PDB file of C-alpha atoms in Angstrom:
ATOM      1  CA  UNK X   1     -14.232 -15.044  10.183  1.00 93.00           C
ATOM      2  CA  UNK X   2     -11.782 -12.163  11.119  1.00 97.00           C
ATOM      3  CA  UNK X   3     -11.902  -8.222  11.162  1.00 97.00           C
ATOM      4  CA  UNK X   4      -9.182  -5.793  10.758  1.00 96.00           C
ATOM      5  CA  UNK X   5     -10.104  -2.036  10.119  1.00 95.00           C
ATOM      6  CA  UNK X   6      -8.715   1.480  10.379  1.00 92.00           C
ATOM      7  CA  UNK X   7      -7.260   4.111   8.902  1.00 86.00           C
ATOM      8  CA  UNK X   8      -3.798   2.813  10.160  1.00 89.00           C
ATOM      9  CA  UNK X   9      -3.091   0.400   7.190  1.00 85.00           C
ATOM     10  CA  UNK X  10       0.766  -0.304   9.061  1.00 86.00           C
ATOM     11  CA  UNK X  11      -0.682  -1.493  11.906  1.00 91.00           C
ATOM     12  CA  UNK X  12      -3.399  -3.562  10.365  1.00 92.00           C
ATOM     13  CA  UNK X  13      -1.594  -4.553   7.459  1.00 88.00           C
ATOM     14  CA  UNK X  14       0.990  -6.184   9.938  1.00 89.00           C
ATOM     15  CA  UNK X  15      -1.295  -7.819  12.040  1.00 94.00           C
ATOM     16  CA  UNK X  16      -3.124  -8.952   8.559  1.00 92.00           C
ATOM     17  CA  UNK X  17       0.657 -10.569   7.652  1.00 89.00           C
ATOM     18  CA  UNK X  18       1.210 -12.060  11.006  1.00 92.00           C
ATOM     19  CA  UNK X  19      -2.389 -14.041  10.700  1.00 93.00           C
ATOM     20  CA  UNK X  20      -1.976 -15.281   7.302  1.00 91.00           C
ATOM     21  CA  UNK X  21       1.587 -16.725   8.244  1.00 90.00           C
ATOM     22  CA  UNK X  22       0.086 -18.374  11.602  1.00 92.00           C
ATOM     23  CA  UNK X  23      -3.178 -19.880   9.536  1.00 92.00           C
ATOM     24  CA  UNK X  24      -0.688 -21.022   6.686  1.00 89.00           C
ATOM     25  CA  UNK X  25       1.569 -23.012   9.304  1.00 90.00           C
ATOM     26  CA  UNK X  26      -1.531 -24.613  11.060  1.00 89.00           C
ATOM     27  CA  UNK X  27      -3.325 -25.826   7.628  1.00 85.00           C
ATOM     28  CA  UNK X  28       0.061 -26.369   5.410  1.00 82.00           C
ATOM     29  CA  UNK X  29      -2.163 -27.599   2.323  1.00 84.00           C
ATOM     30  CA  UNK X  30      -4.719 -24.986   2.901  1.00 86.00           C
ATOM     31  CA  UNK X  31      -5.584 -22.687  -0.593  1.00 86.00           C
ATOM     32  CA  UNK X  32      -4.534 -19.050  -0.296  1.00 88.00           C
ATOM     33  CA  UNK X  33      -6.815 -16.601  -1.592  1.00 87.00           C
ATOM     34  CA  UNK X  34      -6.285 -12.437  -2.285  1.00 87.00           C
ATOM     35  CA  UNK X  35      -9.021 -10.240  -3.415  1.00 86.00           C
ATOM     36  CA  UNK X  36      -8.633  -6.618  -4.552  1.00 80.00           C
ATOM     37  CA  UNK X  37     -10.510  -3.876  -5.606  1.00 71.00           C
ATOM     38  CA  UNK X  38     -10.091  -4.145  -9.574  1.00 64.00           C
ATOM     39  CA  UNK X  39      -8.336  -7.241  -9.828  1.00 62.00           C
ATOM     40  CA  UNK X  40     -11.442  -9.151  -8.393  1.00 68.00           C
ATOM     41  CA  UNK X  41     -15.176 -10.443  -9.783  1.00 76.00           C
ATOM     42  CA  UNK X  42     -18.175 -11.396  -8.401  1.00 81.00           C
ATOM     43  CA  UNK X  43     -17.872 -14.867  -9.551  1.00 83.00           C
ATOM     44  CA  UNK X  44     -14.689 -15.848  -7.872  1.00 84.00           C
ATOM     45  CA  UNK X  45     -15.810 -14.158  -4.931  1.00 86.00           C
ATOM     46  CA  UNK X  46     -18.847 -16.526  -5.180  1.00 85.00           C
ATOM     47  CA  UNK X  47     -16.969 -19.508  -5.434  1.00 82.00           C
ATOM     48  CA  UNK X  48     -14.779 -19.001  -2.050  1.00 84.00           C
ATOM     49  CA  UNK X  49     -18.146 -17.870  -0.394  1.00 85.00           C
ATOM     50  CA  UNK X  50     -19.304 -21.206  -1.153  1.00 79.00           C
ATOM     51  CA  UNK X  51     -16.114 -22.689  -0.159  1.00 67.00           C
ATOM     52  CA  UNK X  52     -16.339 -25.840  -2.002  1.00 64.00           C
ATOM     53  CA  UNK X  53     -13.069 -27.685  -3.451  1.00 60.00           C
ATOM     54  CA  UNK X  54     -12.898 -31.254  -4.962  1.00 51.00           C
ATOM     55  CA  UNK X  55     -10.002 -32.053  -2.655  1.00 56.00           C
ATOM     56  CA  UNK X  56     -10.885 -31.067   0.175  1.00 65.00           C
ATOM     57  CA  UNK X  57      -8.742 -28.065   0.728  1.00 75.00           C
ATOM     58  CA  UNK X  58      -9.116 -25.480   3.259  1.00 85.00           C
ATOM     59  CA  UNK X  59      -9.497 -21.996   1.930  1.00 88.00           C
ATOM     60  CA  UNK X  60      -7.613 -18.693   3.649  1.00 92.00           C
ATOM     61  CA  UNK X  61      -9.609 -15.463   2.048  1.00 92.00           C
ATOM     62  CA  UNK X  62      -7.943 -12.242   2.210  1.00 92.00           C
ATOM     63  CA  UNK X  63     -11.108 -10.106   1.434  1.00 93.00           C
ATOM     64  CA  UNK X  64      -8.884  -6.687   0.917  1.00 89.00           C
ATOM     65  CA  UNK X  65     -10.499  -3.679   0.744  1.00 86.00           C
ATOM     66  CA  UNK X  66     -13.607  -4.584  -0.841  1.00 86.00           C
ATOM     67  CA  UNK X  67     -16.242  -2.422   0.464  1.00 84.00           C
ATOM     68  CA  UNK X  68     -16.586  -0.237  -2.439  1.00 80.00           C
ATOM     69  CA  UNK X  69     -16.415  -2.684  -5.450  1.00 79.00           C
ATOM     70  CA  UNK X  70     -18.349  -5.443  -3.368  1.00 85.00           C
ATOM     71  CA  UNK X  71     -19.574  -4.585  -0.179  1.00 87.00           C
ATOM     72  CA  UNK X  72     -23.263  -5.491  -0.743  1.00 90.00           C
ATOM     73  CA  UNK X  73     -21.996  -9.281  -1.617  1.00 91.00           C
ATOM     74  CA  UNK X  74     -20.062  -9.158   1.333  1.00 91.00           C
ATOM     75  CA  UNK X  75     -22.679  -8.206   3.863  1.00 92.00           C
ATOM     76  CA  UNK X  76     -24.911 -10.821   1.931  1.00 92.00           C
ATOM     77  CA  UNK X  77     -22.444 -13.573   2.504  1.00 92.00           C
ATOM     78  CA  UNK X  78     -21.287 -13.205   6.306  1.00 93.00           C
ATOM     79  CA  UNK X  79     -23.173 -16.103   7.771  1.00 92.00           C
ATOM     80  CA  UNK X  80     -21.735 -17.991   4.996  1.00 90.00           C
ATOM     81  CA  UNK X  81     -18.140 -17.087   5.893  1.00 92.00           C
ATOM     82  CA  UNK X  82     -18.970 -17.339   9.668  1.00 91.00           C
ATOM     83  CA  UNK X  83     -20.314 -20.753   9.408  1.00 89.00           C
ATOM     84  CA  UNK X  84     -17.789 -22.132   6.586  1.00 88.00           C
ATOM     85  CA  UNK X  85     -14.982 -24.364   7.989  1.00 87.00           C
ATOM     86  CA  UNK X  86     -12.304 -21.948   5.935  1.00 90.00           C
ATOM     87  CA  UNK X  87     -10.621 -18.955   7.177  1.00 93.00           C
ATOM     88  CA  UNK X  88     -11.577 -15.580   6.027  1.00 94.00           C
ATOM     89  CA  UNK X  89      -9.891 -12.003   6.972  1.00 96.00           C
ATOM     90  CA  UNK X  90     -11.659  -8.740   5.708  1.00 96.00           C
ATOM     91  CA  UNK X  91      -9.282  -6.135   5.764  1.00 94.00           C
ATOM     92  CA  UNK X  92     -10.982  -2.297   5.482  1.00 93.00           C
ATOM     93  CA  UNK X  93      -9.417   1.198   5.578  1.00 86.00           C
ATOM     94  CA  UNK X  94     -12.557   3.122   5.358  1.00 85.00           C
ATOM     95  CA  UNK X  95     -15.462   0.994   5.818  1.00 89.00           C
ATOM     96  CA  UNK X  96     -18.966   2.290   6.125  1.00 89.00           C
ATOM     97  CA  UNK X  97     -20.718   2.550   9.656  1.00 91.00           C
ATOM     98  CA  UNK X  98     -23.368  -0.013   8.390  1.00 92.00           C
ATOM     99  CA  UNK X  99     -20.884  -2.632   6.842  1.00 93.00           C
ATOM    100  CA  UNK X 100     -18.849  -2.091  10.233  1.00 94.00           C
ATOM    101  CA  UNK X 101     -21.704  -3.078  12.521  1.00 94.00           C
ATOM    102  CA  UNK X 102     -22.848  -5.508  10.398  1.00 95.00           C
ATOM    103  CA  UNK X 103     -19.557  -7.208  10.200  1.00 96.00           C
ATOM    104  CA  UNK X 104     -18.648  -7.127  13.855  1.00 96.00           C
ATOM    105  CA  UNK X 105     -22.232  -8.638  14.500  1.00 94.00           C
ATOM    106  CA  UNK X 106     -20.750 -12.036  12.527  1.00 94.00           C
ATOM    107  CA  UNK X 107     -16.845 -11.533  12.889  1.00 95.00           C
ATOM    108  CA  UNK X 108     -15.562 -14.478  15.556  1.00 94.00           C
ATOM    109  CA  UNK X 109     -12.121 -11.493  16.119  1.00 95.00           C
ATOM    110  CA  UNK X 110     -12.105  -8.205  15.245  1.00 96.00           C
ATOM    111  CA  UNK X 111      -9.595  -5.329  15.874  1.00 96.00           C
ATOM    112  CA  UNK X 112      -9.457  -1.722  14.740  1.00 96.00           C
ATOM    113  CA  UNK X 113      -6.497   0.719  14.275  1.00 94.00           C
ATOM    114  CA  UNK X 114      -6.893   4.185  14.413  1.00 92.00           C
ATOM    115  CA  UNK X 115      -4.177   6.691  13.718  1.00 89.00           C
ATOM    116  CA  UNK X 116      -1.996   6.884  16.868  1.00 92.00           C
ATOM    117  CA  UNK X 117      -2.050  10.674  18.481  1.00 91.00           C
ATOM    118  CA  UNK X 118       1.556  11.902  19.688  1.00 90.00           C
ATOM    119  CA  UNK X 119       1.101  10.747  23.002  1.00 93.00           C
ATOM    120  CA  UNK X 120      -0.019   7.198  21.980  1.00 94.00           C
ATOM    121  CA  UNK X 121       2.564   6.897  18.867  1.00 94.00           C
ATOM    122  CA  UNK X 122       5.240   7.600  21.675  1.00 94.00           C
ATOM    123  CA  UNK X 123       3.989   4.279  23.540  1.00 95.00           C
ATOM    124  CA  UNK X 124       4.208   2.625  20.647  1.00 95.00           C
ATOM    125  CA  UNK X 125       7.544   4.124  19.659  1.00 94.00           C
ATOM    126  CA  UNK X 126       8.754   3.048  23.113  1.00 95.00           C
ATOM    127  CA  UNK X 127       7.079  -0.541  22.783  1.00 95.00           C
ATOM    128  CA  UNK X 128       8.618  -1.418  19.448  1.00 93.00           C
ATOM    129  CA  UNK X 129      12.052  -0.188  20.800  1.00 93.00           C
ATOM    130  CA  UNK X 130      11.687  -2.875  23.902  1.00 94.00           C
ATOM    131  CA  UNK X 131      10.566  -5.637  21.689  1.00 93.00           C
ATOM    132  CA  UNK X 132      13.770  -5.205  19.562  1.00 90.00           C
ATOM    133  CA  UNK X 133      15.879  -4.207  22.906  1.00 92.00           C
ATOM    134  CA  UNK X 134      16.885  -0.966  22.128  1.00 90.00           C
ATOM    135  CA  UNK X 135      17.253   2.050  24.690  1.00 90.00           C
ATOM    136  CA  UNK X 136      15.934   5.391  22.887  1.00 90.00           C
ATOM    137  CA  UNK X 137      17.938   8.653  23.859  1.00 88.00           C
ATOM    138  CA  UNK X 138      15.316  11.706  24.154  1.00 89.00           C
ATOM    139  CA  UNK X 139      16.416  13.191  21.109  1.00 85.00           C
ATOM    140  CA  UNK X 140      15.840   9.812  19.614  1.00 86.00           C
ATOM    141  CA  UNK X 141      12.362   9.296  20.474  1.00 89.00           C
ATOM    142  CA  UNK X 142      11.343  13.103  19.513  1.00 87.00           C
ATOM    143  CA  UNK X 143      13.137  12.046  16.031  1.00 82.00           C
ATOM    144  CA  UNK X 144      11.506   9.474  15.425  1.00 86.00           C
ATOM    145  CA  UNK X 145       7.971  11.235  16.879  1.00 86.00           C
ATOM    146  CA  UNK X 146       8.469  13.833  14.105  1.00 79.00           C
ATOM    147  CA  UNK X 147       8.480  11.303  11.430  1.00 73.00           C
ATOM    148  CA  UNK X 148       4.181  11.284  12.876  1.00 71.00           C
ATOM    149  CA  UNK X 149       2.127   8.998  11.170  1.00 71.00           C
ATOM    150  CA  UNK X 150       4.544   7.112   8.754  1.00 69.00           C
ATOM    151  CA  UNK X 151       5.012   4.034  11.274  1.00 83.00           C
ATOM    152  CA  UNK X 152       6.601   2.311   8.246  1.00 76.00           C
ATOM    153  CA  UNK X 153       9.500   5.143   8.482  1.00 72.00           C
ATOM    154  CA  UNK X 154       9.718   4.606  11.770  1.00 82.00           C
ATOM    155  CA  UNK X 155       9.312   0.600  11.705  1.00 82.00           C
ATOM    156  CA  UNK X 156      12.720   0.766   9.491  1.00 73.00           C
ATOM    157  CA  UNK X 157      14.264   3.596  11.247  1.00 78.00           C
ATOM    158  CA  UNK X 158      13.991   0.919  14.389  1.00 84.00           C
ATOM    159  CA  UNK X 159      15.277  -2.036  12.305  1.00 78.00           C
ATOM    160  CA  UNK X 160      18.539   0.055  11.144  1.00 73.00           C
ATOM    161  CA  UNK X 161      19.378   0.955  14.634  1.00 79.00           C
ATOM    162  CA  UNK X 162      19.095  -2.850  16.012  1.00 78.00           C
ATOM    163  CA  UNK X 163      21.845  -3.253  12.721  1.00 71.00           C
ATOM    164  CA  UNK X 164      24.100  -0.739  14.308  1.00 69.00           C
ATOM    165  CA  UNK X 165      23.076   2.291  12.124  1.00 62.00           C
ATOM    166  CA  UNK X 166      21.724   5.668  13.235  1.00 61.00           C
ATOM    167  CA  UNK X 167      19.029   7.841  13.047  1.00 60.00           C
ATOM    168  CA  UNK X 168      18.964  10.336  10.376  1.00 56.00           C
ATOM    169  CA  UNK X 169      15.989  11.780   8.524  1.00 46.00           C
ATOM    170  CA  UNK X 170      16.942  10.888   4.871  1.00 46.00           C
ATOM    171  CA  UNK X 171      18.077   7.639   5.939  1.00 48.00           C
ATOM    172  CA  UNK X 172      14.451   6.234   6.751  1.00 46.00           C
ATOM    173  CA  UNK X 173      12.015   8.280   4.744  1.00 46.00           C
ATOM    174  CA  UNK X 174      10.962   5.669   2.221  1.00 47.00           C
ATOM    175  CA  UNK X 175       9.580   7.148  -0.905  1.00 57.00           C
ATOM    176  CA  UNK X 176       7.420   4.363  -1.524  1.00 55.00           C
ATOM    177  CA  UNK X 177       6.387   5.489  -5.267  1.00 64.00           C
ATOM    178  CA  UNK X 178       9.819   6.064  -6.371  1.00 78.00           C
ATOM    179  CA  UNK X 179      10.278   2.974  -7.677  1.00 84.00           C
ATOM    180  CA  UNK X 180       6.707   2.964  -9.793  1.00 84.00           C
ATOM    181  CA  UNK X 181       8.140   6.440 -11.059  1.00 83.00           C
ATOM    182  CA  UNK X 182      11.239   5.049 -12.633  1.00 86.00           C
ATOM    183  CA  UNK X 183       9.197   2.021 -13.848  1.00 89.00           C
ATOM    184  CA  UNK X 184       6.554   4.556 -15.567  1.00 87.00           C
ATOM    185  CA  UNK X 185       9.438   6.401 -17.243  1.00 85.00           C
ATOM    186  CA  UNK X 186      10.974   2.934 -18.284  1.00 86.00           C
ATOM    187  CA  UNK X 187      14.506   3.311 -16.902  1.00 84.00           C
ATOM    188  CA  UNK X 188      14.179  -0.837 -15.555  1.00 84.00           C
ATOM    189  CA  UNK X 189      18.165  -0.457 -15.028  1.00 84.00           C
ATOM    190  CA  UNK X 190      17.744   2.601 -12.598  1.00 85.00           C
ATOM    191  CA  UNK X 191      14.313   0.870 -11.185  1.00 87.00           C
ATOM    192  CA  UNK X 192      16.055  -2.328 -10.411  1.00 88.00           C
ATOM    193  CA  UNK X 193      18.588  -0.513  -7.835  1.00 86.00           C
ATOM    194  CA  UNK X 194      16.527   1.403  -6.393  1.00 85.00           C
ATOM    195  CA  UNK X 195      14.576  -1.526  -5.762  1.00 89.00           C
ATOM    196  CA  UNK X 196      17.713  -3.389  -4.342  1.00 87.00           C
ATOM    197  CA  UNK X 197      18.511  -0.111  -2.344  1.00 81.00           C
ATOM    198  CA  UNK X 198      15.301  -0.605  -0.355  1.00 81.00           C
ATOM    199  CA  UNK X 199      15.855  -4.493   0.264  1.00 83.00           C
ATOM    200  CA  UNK X 200      18.914  -3.322   1.690  1.00 77.00           C
ATOM    201  CA  UNK X 201      17.543  -0.535   3.688  1.00 71.00           C
ATOM    202  CA  UNK X 202      14.994  -3.151   5.277  1.00 73.00           C
ATOM    203  CA  UNK X 203      11.758  -2.676   3.057  1.00 78.00           C
ATOM    204  CA  UNK X 204      10.448  -5.747   2.337  1.00 82.00           C
ATOM    205  CA  UNK X 205       9.643  -7.480  -1.546  1.00 87.00           C
ATOM    206  CA  UNK X 206       6.128  -7.375  -1.160  1.00 86.00           C
ATOM    207  CA  UNK X 207       6.070  -3.943  -0.162  1.00 82.00           C
ATOM    208  CA  UNK X 208       7.246  -2.580  -3.089  1.00 87.00           C
ATOM    209  CA  UNK X 209       5.336  -5.247  -5.416  1.00 90.00           C
ATOM    210  CA  UNK X 210       1.698  -3.891  -4.952  1.00 86.00           C
ATOM    211  CA  UNK X 211       3.132  -0.577  -5.704  1.00 84.00           C
ATOM    212  CA  UNK X 212       3.958  -2.223  -9.404  1.00 88.00           C
ATOM    213  CA  UNK X 213       0.757  -4.186  -9.543  1.00 87.00           C
ATOM    214  CA  UNK X 214      -1.336  -0.631  -8.746  1.00 84.00           C
ATOM    215  CA  UNK X 215       0.748   1.303 -10.895  1.00 88.00           C
ATOM    216  CA  UNK X 216      -0.046  -1.438 -13.903  1.00 91.00           C
ATOM    217  CA  UNK X 217      -3.641  -1.867 -12.653  1.00 89.00           C
ATOM    218  CA  UNK X 218      -3.756   1.915 -13.035  1.00 89.00           C
ATOM    219  CA  UNK X 219      -1.803   2.497 -16.385  1.00 92.00           C
ATOM    220  CA  UNK X 220      -4.433   0.051 -17.772  1.00 92.00           C
ATOM    221  CA  UNK X 221      -7.526   1.729 -16.567  1.00 90.00           C
ATOM    222  CA  UNK X 222      -6.325   5.358 -17.904  1.00 91.00           C
ATOM    223  CA  UNK X 223      -5.318   3.661 -21.339  1.00 91.00           C
ATOM    224  CA  UNK X 224      -8.695   2.884 -21.517  1.00 90.00           C
ATOM    225  CA  UNK X 225     -10.279   6.249 -20.750  1.00 89.00           C
ATOM    226  CA  UNK X 226      -7.356   7.617 -23.254  1.00 90.00           C
ATOM    227  CA  UNK X 227      -8.492   5.305 -26.116  1.00 90.00           C
ATOM    228  CA  UNK X 228     -11.899   6.371 -25.918  1.00 89.00           C
ATOM    229  CA  UNK X 229     -10.722   9.220 -26.863  1.00 89.00           C
ATOM    230  CA  UNK X 230     -10.450  11.663 -23.682  1.00 87.00           C
ATOM    231  CA  UNK X 231      -8.100  13.765 -22.141  1.00 86.00           C
ATOM    232  CA  UNK X 232      -6.035  13.712 -19.063  1.00 84.00           C
ATOM    233  CA  UNK X 233      -8.789  16.551 -17.130  1.00 82.00           C
ATOM    234  CA  UNK X 234     -11.953  14.228 -18.856  1.00 87.00           C
ATOM    235  CA  UNK X 235     -10.186  10.732 -17.416  1.00 87.00           C
ATOM    236  CA  UNK X 236      -9.820  12.186 -14.014  1.00 82.00           C
ATOM    237  CA  UNK X 237     -12.990  13.434 -13.628  1.00 82.00           C
ATOM    238  CA  UNK X 238     -14.689   9.930 -15.163  1.00 82.00           C
ATOM    239  CA  UNK X 239     -12.452   7.846 -13.070  1.00 81.00           C
ATOM    240  CA  UNK X 240     -11.810   9.555  -9.925  1.00 79.00           C
ATOM    241  CA  UNK X 241      -8.051   9.088  -9.926  1.00 77.00           C
ATOM    242  CA  UNK X 242      -6.412  12.411  -8.824  1.00 74.00           C
ATOM    243  CA  UNK X 243      -5.580  14.716 -11.994  1.00 78.00           C
ATOM    244  CA  UNK X 244      -1.534  14.292 -11.218  1.00 74.00           C
ATOM    245  CA  UNK X 245      -1.997  10.702 -11.005  1.00 80.00           C
ATOM    246  CA  UNK X 246      -3.976  10.602 -14.388  1.00 84.00           C
ATOM    247  CA  UNK X 247      -0.966  13.307 -15.944  1.00 83.00           C
ATOM    248  CA  UNK X 248       1.642  11.273 -15.095  1.00 84.00           C
ATOM    249  CA  UNK X 249      -0.380   8.019 -16.622  1.00 88.00           C
ATOM    250  CA  UNK X 250      -0.659   9.831 -19.769  1.00 90.00           C
ATOM    251  CA  UNK X 251       2.805  10.099 -19.648  1.00 87.00           C
ATOM    252  CA  UNK X 252       3.924   6.715 -18.779  1.00 88.00           C
ATOM    253  CA  UNK X 253       1.889   5.435 -21.750  1.00 90.00           C
ATOM    254  CA  UNK X 254       3.685   7.433 -24.454  1.00 88.00           C
ATOM    255  CA  UNK X 255       6.609   4.642 -23.409  1.00 87.00           C
ATOM    256  CA  UNK X 256       3.915   1.915 -22.849  1.00 89.00           C
ATOM    257  CA  UNK X 257       1.786   0.086 -25.494  1.00 89.00           C
ATOM    258  CA  UNK X 258      -1.466  -1.505 -24.182  1.00 89.00           C
ATOM    259  CA  UNK X 259      -0.386  -4.454 -25.148  1.00 90.00           C
ATOM    260  CA  UNK X 260       3.157  -4.618 -23.526  1.00 90.00           C
ATOM    261  CA  UNK X 261       0.826  -3.484 -20.404  1.00 91.00           C
ATOM    262  CA  UNK X 262      -1.476  -6.487 -20.536  1.00 91.00           C
ATOM    263  CA  UNK X 263       1.612  -8.762 -20.797  1.00 90.00           C
ATOM    264  CA  UNK X 264       2.973  -7.166 -17.796  1.00 91.00           C
ATOM    265  CA  UNK X 265       0.207  -7.167 -15.490  1.00 89.00           C
ATOM    266  CA  UNK X 266      -0.211 -11.170 -16.532  1.00 90.00           C
ATOM    267  CA  UNK X 267       3.318 -11.797 -15.173  1.00 90.00           C
ATOM    268  CA  UNK X 268       2.626  -9.829 -11.915  1.00 91.00           C
ATOM    269  CA  UNK X 269       0.006 -11.989 -11.329  1.00 88.00           C
ATOM    270  CA  UNK X 270       1.860 -14.978 -12.174  1.00 89.00           C
ATOM    271  CA  UNK X 271       4.863 -13.678 -10.205  1.00 90.00           C
ATOM    272  CA  UNK X 272       2.720 -13.246  -6.941  1.00 87.00           C
ATOM    273  CA  UNK X 273       0.802 -16.760  -7.309  1.00 86.00           C
ATOM    274  CA  UNK X 274       4.047 -18.762  -8.171  1.00 86.00           C
ATOM    275  CA  UNK X 275       5.363 -16.793  -4.973  1.00 87.00           C
ATOM    276  CA  UNK X 276       2.564 -17.944  -2.684  1.00 81.00           C
ATOM    277  CA  UNK X 277       2.690 -21.843  -3.989  1.00 82.00           C
ATOM    278  CA  UNK X 278       6.638 -21.675  -2.882  1.00 82.00           C
ATOM    279  CA  UNK X 279       7.543 -22.409  -6.627  1.00 84.00           C
ATOM    280  CA  UNK X 280       9.639 -19.276  -6.753  1.00 87.00           C
ATOM    281  CA  UNK X 281      10.938 -16.016  -4.216  1.00 90.00           C
ATOM    282  CA  UNK X 282       8.801 -12.941  -5.099  1.00 91.00           C
ATOM    283  CA  UNK X 283      12.561 -11.173  -4.372  1.00 92.00           C
ATOM    284  CA  UNK X 284      14.178 -12.656  -7.188  1.00 92.00           C
ATOM    285  CA  UNK X 285      10.999 -12.231  -9.536  1.00 92.00           C
ATOM    286  CA  UNK X 286      11.136  -8.917  -9.064  1.00 92.00           C
ATOM    287  CA  UNK X 287      14.426  -8.377 -10.006  1.00 91.00           C
ATOM    288  CA  UNK X 288      13.816 -10.342 -13.037  1.00 90.00           C
ATOM    289  CA  UNK X 289      10.789  -8.191 -13.592  1.00 91.00           C
ATOM    290  CA  UNK X 290      12.480  -4.848 -13.181  1.00 90.00           C
ATOM    291  CA  UNK X 291      16.009  -5.848 -15.512  1.00 86.00           C
ATOM    292  CA  UNK X 292      13.066  -7.361 -18.091  1.00 81.00           C
ATOM    293  CA  UNK X 293      12.127  -4.281 -19.751  1.00 70.00           C
ATOM    294  CA  UNK X 294      14.030  -0.637 -21.111  1.00 55.00           C
ATOM    295  CA  UNK X 295      12.770   2.642 -23.004  1.00 43.00           C
ATOM    296  CA  UNK X 296      14.069   0.383 -26.153  1.00 41.00           C
ATOM    297  CA  UNK X 297      11.739  -2.690 -25.704  1.00 47.00           C
ATOM    298  CA  UNK X 298       8.647  -1.400 -26.571  1.00 43.00           C
ATOM    299  CA  UNK X 299       6.694  -3.130 -28.820  1.00 42.00           C
ATOM    300  CA  UNK X 300       3.875  -1.184 -30.783  1.00 37.00           C
TER     301      UNK X 300
END
């Protein structure tokens, strides 16, 4: 059982990806499961905690930030995970102190990623540059430090320099929600162009996939409140979502029907599952997905 936690989600998720890849390489027939807030159920979690499989396959299970919704259930099953032959990776951004203590007592390995201070950020940048065989001028280091905690932007800037590009601020400020904004307006072709542009600049398809996943999940949640008669401010209060997120969602719901969103949700789930099974490539499926809808395609 592994425990990765802390507010530096870039380094935490980078380690998570590396660990999952290593575990899958060592266990080619293992079944992979990923559980996230809002799309997981207690019943399914209990199934993977029991670790039973008719064909004897091992499990690789990622519990992605479940403390808010299933913290008690995770805590109750720490012994089962500890003693299981399966691999469990618990990822948390801001877990409660009590849960951290409980998990640390049982975890075989753990690592905490806190946000880097300016001094540590400089060391991290120099270490990443050295690993890529890059020599950075003082002004380039200062530029990268100026990006602050945006490690994704820094990583992408170093990747582009490795490929022979220069370091310019506007080129490396990845706008993670630019794609979902275009999606929410049903501007499918523009969303596809944005997706391809970011792929060319080094952003991974999976990174953008999870942004779309979040958007559709949010729209479905807000649709439920709206259908019950609540306005945007009441929805924000009930849901805990930020007001501007709810307002944007209300705007998006003028061009998406609930039936359409449910179909898109199912499609996203199938895309990710099939890519994990090796039946398709997520990048290709994302392109098809973005080109498959437009403002005119709304089904009432």
